[in-house]
CSV table of N, CA and C in Angstrom, one decimal:
chain,number,residue,atom,x,y,z
A,18,MET,N,0.8,-1.2,0.0
A,18,MET,CA,0.0,0.0,0.0
A,18,MET,C,0.9,1.2,0.0
A,19,LYS,N,0.5,2.2,-0.9
A,19,LYS,CA,1.3,3.4,-1.0
A,19,LYS,C,0.6,4.5,-0.2
A,20,LEU,N,1.3,5.1,0.8
A,20,LEU,CA,0.8,6.1,1.7
A,20,LEU,C,0.6,7.4,1.0
A,21,PHE,N,1.6,7.8,0.2
A,21,PHE,CA,1.6,9.1,-0.4
A,21,PHE,C,1.5,8.9,-1.9
A,22,SER,N,0.8,9.9,-2.5
A,22,SER,CA,0.6,9.8,-4.0
A,22,SER,C,1.9,10.3,-4.7
A,23,ASN,N,1.9,10.2,-6.0
A,23,ASN,CA,3.1,10.6,-6.7
A,23,ASN,C,3.2,12.2,-6.7
A,24,THR,N,2.1,12.8,-6.3
A,24,THR,CA,2.1,14.3,-6.2
A,24,THR,C,3.1,14.7,-5.1
A,25,VAL,N,3.0,14.0,-4.0
A,25,VAL,CA,3.9,14.4,-2.9
A,25,VAL,C,5.3,14.2,-3.3
A,26,SER,N,5.6,13.1,-3.9
A,26,SER,CA,7.0,12.9,-4.4
A,26,SER,C,7.5,13.9,-5.4
A,27,THR,N,6.6,14.3,-6.3
A,27,THR,CA,6.9,15.4,-7.3
A,27,THR,C,7.1,16.7,-6.6
A,28,LEU,N,6.3,17.0,-5.6
A,28,LEU,CA,6.5,18.2,-4.8
A,28,LEU,C,7.8,18.2,-4.1
A,29,GLU,N,8.1,17.1,-3.5
A,29,GLU,CA,9.4,16.9,-2.8
A,29,GLU,C,10.6,17.3,-3.7
A,30,HIS,N,10.6,16.7,-4.9
A,30,HIS,CA,11.7,17.0,-5.9
A,30,HIS,C,11.7,18.4,-6.3
A,31,ALA,N,10.5,19.0,-6.4
A,31,ALA,CA,10.4,20.4,-6.8
A,31,ALA,C,11.0,21.3,-5.7
A,32,LEU,N,10.7,20.9,-4.4
A,32,LEU,CA,11.3,21.7,-3.3
A,32,LEU,C,12.8,21.5,-3.3
A,33,ASN,N,13.3,20.4,-3.6
A,33,ASN,CA,14.8,20.2,-3.6
A,33,ASN,C,15.4,21.0,-4.7
A,34,TYR,N,14.7,21.1,-5.9
A,34,TYR,CA,15.2,22.0,-6.9
A,34,TYR,C,15.2,23.5,-6.5
A,35,SER,N,14.1,23.9,-5.9
A,35,SER,CA,14.0,25.3,-5.4
A,35,SER,C,15.1,25.6,-4.3
A,36,SER,N,15.3,24.6,-3.5
A,36,SER,CA,16.4,24.8,-2.4
A,36,SER,C,17.8,24.9,-3.1
A,37,ALA,N,18.1,24.1,-4.0
A,37,ALA,CA,19.4,24.2,-4.7
A,37,ALA,C,19.5,25.5,-5.4
A,38,LYS,N,18.4,25.9,-6.1
A,38,LYS,CA,18.5,27.2,-6.8
A,38,LYS,C,18.7,28.4,-5.8
A,39,GLN,N,18.1,28.3,-4.6
A,39,GLN,CA,18.2,29.3,-3.6
A,39,GLN,C,19.7,29.4,-3.1
A,40,LYS,N,20.3,28.2,-2.9
A,40,LYS,CA,21.7,28.2,-2.5
A,40,LYS,C,22.6,28.8,-3.5
A,41,VAL,N,22.4,28.5,-4.8
A,41,VAL,CA,23.2,29.0,-5.9
A,41,VAL,C,23.0,30.5,-6.0
A,42,ILE,N,21.8,31.0,-5.9
A,42,ILE,CA,21.6,32.4,-6.0
A,42,ILE,C,22.2,33.2,-4.9
A,43,SER,N,22.1,32.6,-3.7
A,43,SER,CA,22.8,33.2,-2.5
A,43,SER,C,24.3,33.2,-2.7
A,44,GLN,N,24.9,32.2,-3.2
A,44,GLN,CA,26.3,32.2,-3.5
A,44,GLN,C,26.7,33.3,-4.5
A,45,ASN,N,25.9,33.4,-5.5
A,45,ASN,CA,26.2,34.4,-6.5
A,45,ASN,C,26.1,35.8,-5.9
A,46,ILE,N,25.1,36.1,-5.1
A,46,ILE,CA,25.0,37.4,-4.5
A,46,ILE,C,26.1,37.7,-3.5
A,47,ALA,N,26.5,36.6,-2.8
A,47,ALA,CA,27.6,36.8,-1.8
A,47,ALA,C,28.9,37.1,-2.5
A,48,ASN,N,29.1,36.6,-3.8
A,48,ASN,CA,30.3,36.8,-4.5
A,48,ASN,C,30.2,37.9,-5.6
A,49,VAL,N,29.3,38.8,-5.4
A,49,VAL,CA,29.1,39.8,-6.4
A,49,VAL,C,30.3,40.7,-6.7
A,50,ASP,N,31.2,40.9,-5.6
A,50,ASP,CA,32.4,41.7,-5.8
A,50,ASP,C,33.7,40.9,-5.8
A,51,THR,N,33.6,39.6,-5.9
A,51,THR,CA,34.7,38.7,-6.0
A,51,THR,C,35.3,38.7,-7.4
A,52,PRO,N,36.6,39.1,-7.6
A,52,PRO,CA,37.2,39.1,-8.9
A,52,PRO,C,37.2,37.7,-9.5
A,53,ASN,N,36.9,37.7,-10.8
A,53,ASN,CA,36.9,36.5,-11.6
A,53,ASN,C,35.9,35.4,-11.2
A,54,TYR,N,35.0,35.7,-10.3
A,54,TYR,CA,33.9,34.8,-9.9
A,54,TYR,C,32.9,34.6,-11.1
A,55,LYS,N,32.6,33.4,-11.4
A,55,LYS,CA,31.6,33.2,-12.5
A,55,LYS,C,30.3,32.7,-11.9
A,56,ALA,N,29.2,33.4,-12.2
A,56,ALA,CA,27.9,33.1,-11.7
A,56,ALA,C,27.5,31.7,-12.1
A,57,LYS,N,26.8,31.1,-11.2
A,57,LYS,CA,26.3,29.7,-11.4
A,57,LYS,C,24.7,29.8,-11.5
A,58,ASP,N,24.2,28.7,-12.1
A,58,ASP,CA,22.7,28.6,-12.2
A,58,ASP,C,22.4,27.1,-12.0
A,59,VAL,N,21.2,26.8,-11.7
A,59,VAL,CA,20.7,25.4,-11.6
A,59,VAL,C,19.9,25.1,-12.9
A,60,SER,N,20.4,24.1,-13.6
A,60,SER,CA,19.8,23.6,-14.8
A,60,SER,C,18.6,22.7,-14.5
A,61,PHE,N,17.4,23.1,-14.8
A,61,PHE,CA,16.2,22.3,-14.6
A,61,PHE,C,16.3,21.0,-15.3
A,62,LYS,N,16.9,21.0,-16.5
A,62,LYS,CA,17.0,19.8,-17.3
A,62,LYS,C,17.9,18.8,-16.6
A,63,ALA,N,19.0,19.2,-16.0
A,63,ALA,CA,19.9,18.3,-15.3
A,63,ALA,C,19.3,17.8,-14.1
A,64,VAL,N,18.5,18.6,-13.3
A,64,VAL,CA,17.9,18.1,-12.1
A,64,VAL,C,16.8,17.1,-12.5
A,65,PHE,N,16.0,17.4,-13.6
A,65,PHE,CA,15.0,16.5,-14.0
A,65,PHE,C,15.5,15.2,-14.4
A,66,GLN,N,16.7,15.2,-15.1
A,66,GLN,CA,17.3,13.9,-15.5
A,66,GLN,C,17.7,13.1,-14.3
A,67,ASP,N,18.3,13.9,-13.3
A,67,ASP,CA,18.7,13.2,-12.1
A,67,ASP,C,17.6,12.6,-11.3
A,68,VAL,N,16.4,13.3,-11.3
A,68,VAL,CA,15.2,12.8,-10.6
A,68,VAL,C,14.7,11.6,-11.3
A,69,MET,N,14.6,11.7,-12.6
A,69,MET,CA,14.0,10.6,-13.4
A,69,MET,C,14.9,9.4,-13.5
A,70,GLY,N,16.2,9.6,-13.1
A,70,GLY,CA,17.1,8.4,-13.2
A,70,GLY,C,17.4,7.9,-14.6
A,71,LYS,N,17.2,8.8,-15.5
A,71,LYS,CA,17.5,8.5,-16.9
A,71,LYS,C,18.6,9.3,-17.4
A,72,SER,N,19.3,8.8,-18.3
A,72,SER,CA,20.4,9.5,-19.0
A,72,SER,C,19.9,9.8,-20.4
A,73,PHE,N,19.4,11.0,-20.6
A,73,PHE,CA,19.0,11.4,-21.9
A,73,PHE,C,20.2,11.8,-22.7
A,74,GLN,N,20.6,10.9,-23.6
A,74,GLN,CA,21.8,11.2,-24.4
A,74,GLN,C,21.4,11.6,-25.8
A,75,ALA,N,22.0,12.7,-26.2
A,75,ALA,CA,21.8,13.2,-27.6
A,75,ALA,C,22.7,12.3,-28.5
A,76,ASN,N,22.2,12.0,-29.6
A,76,ASN,CA,23.0,11.3,-30.6
A,76,ASN,C,23.9,12.2,-31.4
A,77,ARG,N,25.1,11.8,-31.5
A,77,ARG,CA,26.1,12.6,-32.3
A,77,ARG,C,26.1,11.9,-33.7
A,78,SER,N,25.8,12.7,-34.7
A,78,SER,CA,25.7,12.1,-36.0
A,78,SER,C,27.1,12.1,-36.7
A,79,ASP,N,28.1,12.9,-36.1
A,79,ASP,CA,29.4,13.0,-36.6
A,79,ASP,C,30.4,13.0,-35.5
A,80,ALA,N,31.5,12.4,-35.6
A,80,ALA,CA,32.5,12.4,-34.5
A,80,ALA,C,33.1,13.7,-34.2
A,81,ARG,N,33.0,14.7,-35.2
A,81,ARG,CA,33.5,16.0,-35.0
A,81,ARG,C,32.6,16.9,-34.1
A,82,HIS,N,31.4,16.4,-33.8
A,82,HIS,CA,30.4,17.2,-33.0
A,82,HIS,C,30.9,17.2,-31.6
A,83,TYR,N,30.4,18.2,-30.8
A,83,TYR,CA,30.8,18.3,-29.4
A,83,TYR,C,30.1,17.2,-28.6
A,84,GLU,N,30.7,16.8,-27.5
A,84,GLU,CA,30.1,15.8,-26.6
A,84,GLU,C,29.0,16.5,-25.8
A,85,PHE,N,27.9,15.7,-25.5
A,85,PHE,CA,26.8,16.2,-24.7
A,85,PHE,C,27.0,15.8,-23.2
A,86,SER,N,27.9,16.4,-22.6
A,86,SER,CA,28.1,16.1,-21.2
A,86,SER,C,28.3,17.3,-20.4
A,87,SER,N,28.1,17.2,-19.0
A,87,SER,CA,28.3,18.4,-18.2
A,87,SER,C,29.3,18.0,-17.1
A,88,LYS,N,29.9,19.0,-16.5
A,88,LYS,CA,30.8,18.7,-15.4
A,88,LYS,C,30.1,18.5,-14.1
A,89,ALA,N,30.5,17.6,-13.3
A,89,ALA,CA,29.9,17.3,-12.0
A,89,ALA,C,30.1,18.4,-11.0
A,90,SER,N,29.1,18.6,-10.2
A,90,SER,CA,29.3,19.6,-9.1
A,90,SER,C,28.6,19.1,-7.9
A,91,ARG,N,28.8,19.8,-6.8
A,91,ARG,CA,28.3,19.3,-5.5
A,91,ARG,C,26.7,19.3,-5.5
A,92,LEU,N,26.1,20.4,-6.0
A,92,LEU,CA,24.7,20.4,-6.1
A,92,LEU,C,24.3,19.9,-7.5
A,93,PRO,N,23.2,19.1,-7.6
A,93,PRO,CA,22.9,18.6,-8.9
A,93,PRO,C,22.3,19.7,-9.8
A,94,GLY,N,22.8,19.6,-11.0
A,94,GLY,CA,22.3,20.6,-12.0
A,94,GLY,C,22.9,21.9,-12.0
A,95,VAL,N,23.9,22.2,-11.2
A,95,VAL,CA,24.6,23.5,-11.2
A,95,VAL,C,25.5,23.6,-12.4
A,96,VAL,N,25.3,24.7,-13.1
A,96,VAL,CA,26.1,25.0,-14.3
A,96,VAL,C,26.7,26.4,-14.2
A,97,THR,N,27.9,26.5,-14.9
A,97,THR,CA,28.6,27.8,-14.9
A,97,THR,C,28.9,28.1,-16.3
A,98,ASN,N,28.7,29.4,-16.7
A,98,ASN,CA,29.1,29.8,-18.1
A,98,ASN,C,30.4,30.6,-17.9
A,99,PRO,N,31.5,30.0,-18.3
A,99,PRO,CA,32.8,30.7,-18.0
A,99,PRO,C,33.1,31.8,-19.0
A,100,ASN,N,32.4,32.0,-20.1
A,100,ASN,CA,32.7,32.9,-21.1
A,100,ASN,C,31.9,34.3,-21.0
A,101,VAL,N,31.3,34.6,-19.8
A,101,VAL,CA,30.6,35.8,-19.6
A,101,VAL,C,31.2,36.6,-18.6
A,102,ASN,N,31.3,37.9,-18.9
A,102,ASN,CA,31.8,38.9,-17.9
A,102,ASN,C,30.9,40.1,-17.9
A,103,TYR,N,30.4,40.5,-16.8
A,103,TYR,CA,29.6,41.7,-16.7
A,103,TYR,C,30.4,42.9,-16.1
A,104,ASN,N,31.4,42.5,-15.4
A,104,ASN,CA,32.2,43.6,-14.7
A,104,ASN,C,33.6,43.6,-15.2
A,105,GLU,N,34.3,44.7,-15.0
A,105,GLU,CA,35.7,44.8,-15.5
A,105,GLU,C,36.7,43.9,-14.7
A,106,ASN,N,36.3,43.4,-13.6
A,106,ASN,CA,37.2,42.5,-12.8
A,106,ASN,C,37.0,41.0,-13.2
A,107,GLY,N,36.3,40.7,-14.2
A,107,GLY,CA,36.1,39.3,-14.6
A,107,GLY,C,34.9,38.6,-14.0
A,108,ASN,N,34.2,39.3,-13.1
A,108,ASN,CA,33.0,38.8,-12.4
A,108,ASN,C,31.8,38.7,-13.4
A,109,SER,N,31.0,37.6,-13.3
A,109,SER,CA,29.9,37.5,-14.2
A,109,SER,C,28.6,37.6,-13.5
A,110,VAL,N,28.5,38.1,-12.3
A,110,VAL,CA,27.3,38.2,-11.5
A,110,VAL,C,26.6,39.5,-11.9
A,111,ASP,N,25.3,39.3,-12.3
A,111,ASP,CA,24.5,40.5,-12.6
A,111,ASP,C,23.5,40.6,-11.4
A,112,LEU,N,23.8,41.5,-10.5
A,112,LEU,CA,23.0,41.6,-9.2
A,112,LEU,C,21.5,41.8,-9.5
A,113,ASP,N,21.1,42.6,-10.5
A,113,ASP,CA,19.7,42.8,-10.8
A,113,ASP,C,19.0,41.5,-11.2
A,114,LYS,N,19.7,40.7,-12.0
A,114,LYS,CA,19.2,39.4,-12.4
A,114,LYS,C,19.1,38.5,-11.3
A,115,GLU,N,20.1,38.4,-10.4
A,115,GLU,CA,20.1,37.5,-9.3
A,115,GLU,C,19.0,37.9,-8.3
A,116,MET,N,18.7,39.2,-8.1
A,116,MET,CA,17.6,39.6,-7.2
A,116,MET,C,16.3,39.2,-7.8
A,117,ALA,N,16.1,39.4,-9.1
A,117,ALA,CA,14.9,39.0,-9.7
A,117,ALA,C,14.7,37.4,-9.7
A,118,ASP,N,15.8,36.7,-9.9
A,118,ASP,CA,15.7,35.2,-9.8
A,118,ASP,C,15.4,34.8,-8.3
A,119,LEU,N,15.9,35.5,-7.4
A,119,LEU,CA,15.7,35.2,-6.0
A,119,LEU,C,14.2,35.4,-5.6
A,120,ALA,N,13.6,36.5,-6.1
A,120,ALA,CA,12.1,36.8,-5.9
A,120,ALA,C,11.3,35.7,-6.6
A,121,THR,N,11.6,35.4,-7.8
A,121,THR,CA,10.9,34.4,-8.6
A,121,THR,C,11.0,33.0,-7.8
A,122,ASN,N,12.2,32.6,-7.4
A,122,ASN,CA,12.3,31.4,-6.7
A,122,ASN,C,11.6,31.4,-5.4
A,123,GLN,N,11.5,32.5,-4.7
A,123,GLN,CA,10.8,32.6,-3.4
A,123,GLN,C,9.3,32.3,-3.6
A,124,ILE,N,8.7,32.9,-4.7
A,124,ILE,CA,7.3,32.8,-5.0
A,124,ILE,C,7.1,31.3,-5.4
A,125,TYR,N,8.0,30.7,-6.2
A,125,TYR,CA,7.9,29.3,-6.5
A,125,TYR,C,7.9,28.4,-5.3
A,126,TYR,N,8.8,28.6,-4.4
A,126,TYR,CA,8.9,27.9,-3.2
A,126,TYR,C,7.7,28.0,-2.3
A,127,ASN,N,7.2,29.2,-2.2
A,127,ASN,CA,6.0,29.4,-1.4
A,127,ASN,C,4.8,28.7,-2.0
A,128,ALA,N,4.7,28.7,-3.3
A,128,ALA,CA,3.6,28.0,-3.9
A,128,ALA,C,3.7,26.5,-3.7
A,129,LEU,N,4.9,25.9,-3.7
A,129,LEU,CA,5.1,24.5,-3.5
A,129,LEU,C,4.8,24.2,-2.0
A,130,THR,N,5.2,25.0,-1.1
A,130,THR,CA,4.9,24.7,0.3
A,130,THR,C,3.4,24.7,0.6
A,131,GLU,N,2.7,25.7,0.0
A,131,GLU,CA,1.3,25.8,0.1
A,131,GLU,C,0.6,24.5,-0.4
A,132,ARG,N,1.1,24.0,-1.5
A,132,ARG,CA,0.5,22.9,-2.2
A,132,ARG,C,0.7,21.6,-1.3
A,133,ILE,N,2.0,21.4,-0.8
A,133,ILE,CA,2.3,20.3,0.0
A,133,ILE,C,1.6,20.3,1.3
A,134,ASN,N,1.4,21.5,1.9
A,134,ASN,CA,0.6,21.7,3.1
A,134,ASN,C,-0.8,21.3,2.9
A,135,GLY,N,-1.4,21.6,1.7
A,135,GLY,CA,-2.7,21.2,1.4
A,135,GLY,C,-2.9,19.7,1.3
A,136,LYS,N,-1.9,19.0,0.7
A,136,LYS,CA,-1.9,17.6,0.6
A,136,LYS,C,-1.8,16.9,2.0
A,137,PHE,N,-1.0,17.5,2.9
A,137,PHE,CA,-0.9,16.9,4.2
A,137,PHE,C,-2.2,17.2,5.1
A,138,ASN,N,-2.8,18.4,4.8
A,138,ASN,CA,-4.0,18.7,5.5
A,138,ASN,C,-5.1,17.7,5.1
A,139,SER,N,-5.2,17.4,3.8
A,139,SER,CA,-6.1,16.4,3.3
A,139,SER,C,-5.9,15.1,3.9
A,140,LEU,N,-4.7,14.7,4.0
A,140,LEU,CA,-4.3,13.4,4.7
A,140,LEU,C,-4.7,13.4,6.1
A,141,GLN,N,-4.5,14.5,6.8
A,141,GLN,CA,-4.9,14.6,8.2
A,141,GLN,C,-6.4,14.5,8.4
A,142,THR,N,-7.1,15.1,7.5
A,142,THR,CA,-8.6,15.1,7.5
A,142,THR,C,-9.1,13.6,7.3
A,143,VAL,N,-8.5,12.9,6.4
A,143,VAL,CA,-8.8,11.5,6.2
A,143,VAL,C,-8.5,10.7,7.5
A,144,ILE,N,-7.4,10.9,8.1
A,144,ILE,CA,-7.0,10.2,9.3
A,144,ILE,C,-8.0,10.4,10.4
A,145,ARG,N,-8.4,11.7,10.6
A,145,ARG,CA,-9.4,12.0,11.6
A,145,ARG,C,-10.8,11.6,11.3
A,146,GLY,N,-11.0,11.1,10.1
A,146,GLY,CA,-12.4,10.6,9.8
A,146,GLY,C,-13.2,11.7,9.3
A,147,GLY,N,-12.7,12.8,8.7
A,147,GLY,CA,-13.5,13.9,8.1
A,147,GLY,C,-13.8,14.9,9.1
A,148,LYS,N,-13.3,14.9,10.3
A,148,LYS,CA,-13.6,15.9,11.3
A,148,LYS,C,-12.6,17.0,11.3
């Protein structure tokens, strides 16, 4: 017997994604003045592949094409674009973008927590017998 529906599991993975994104945005904001720091982001595709447990490999039709692989990092799905500079010191953090991403992620996280709270409240109502 399965106690929780797939929705709770999906919400759990979405909360993990939002948490990882929050950590990366916080790191970017903390390093806004660090010379040669490259801003990071969380790739939804990489996190989705990790959650699904599948390796979505693109087919190379020619050996001269680039490999479709990413470097491993501590947080799943974290990517860095090393060829971008917004500041003269080599830093690639755009503070306005990071603050907008932070607000967007906070709204996303709040929506997820509201949804999972609703699921648990429904479960609690069932356990209490509808009272």
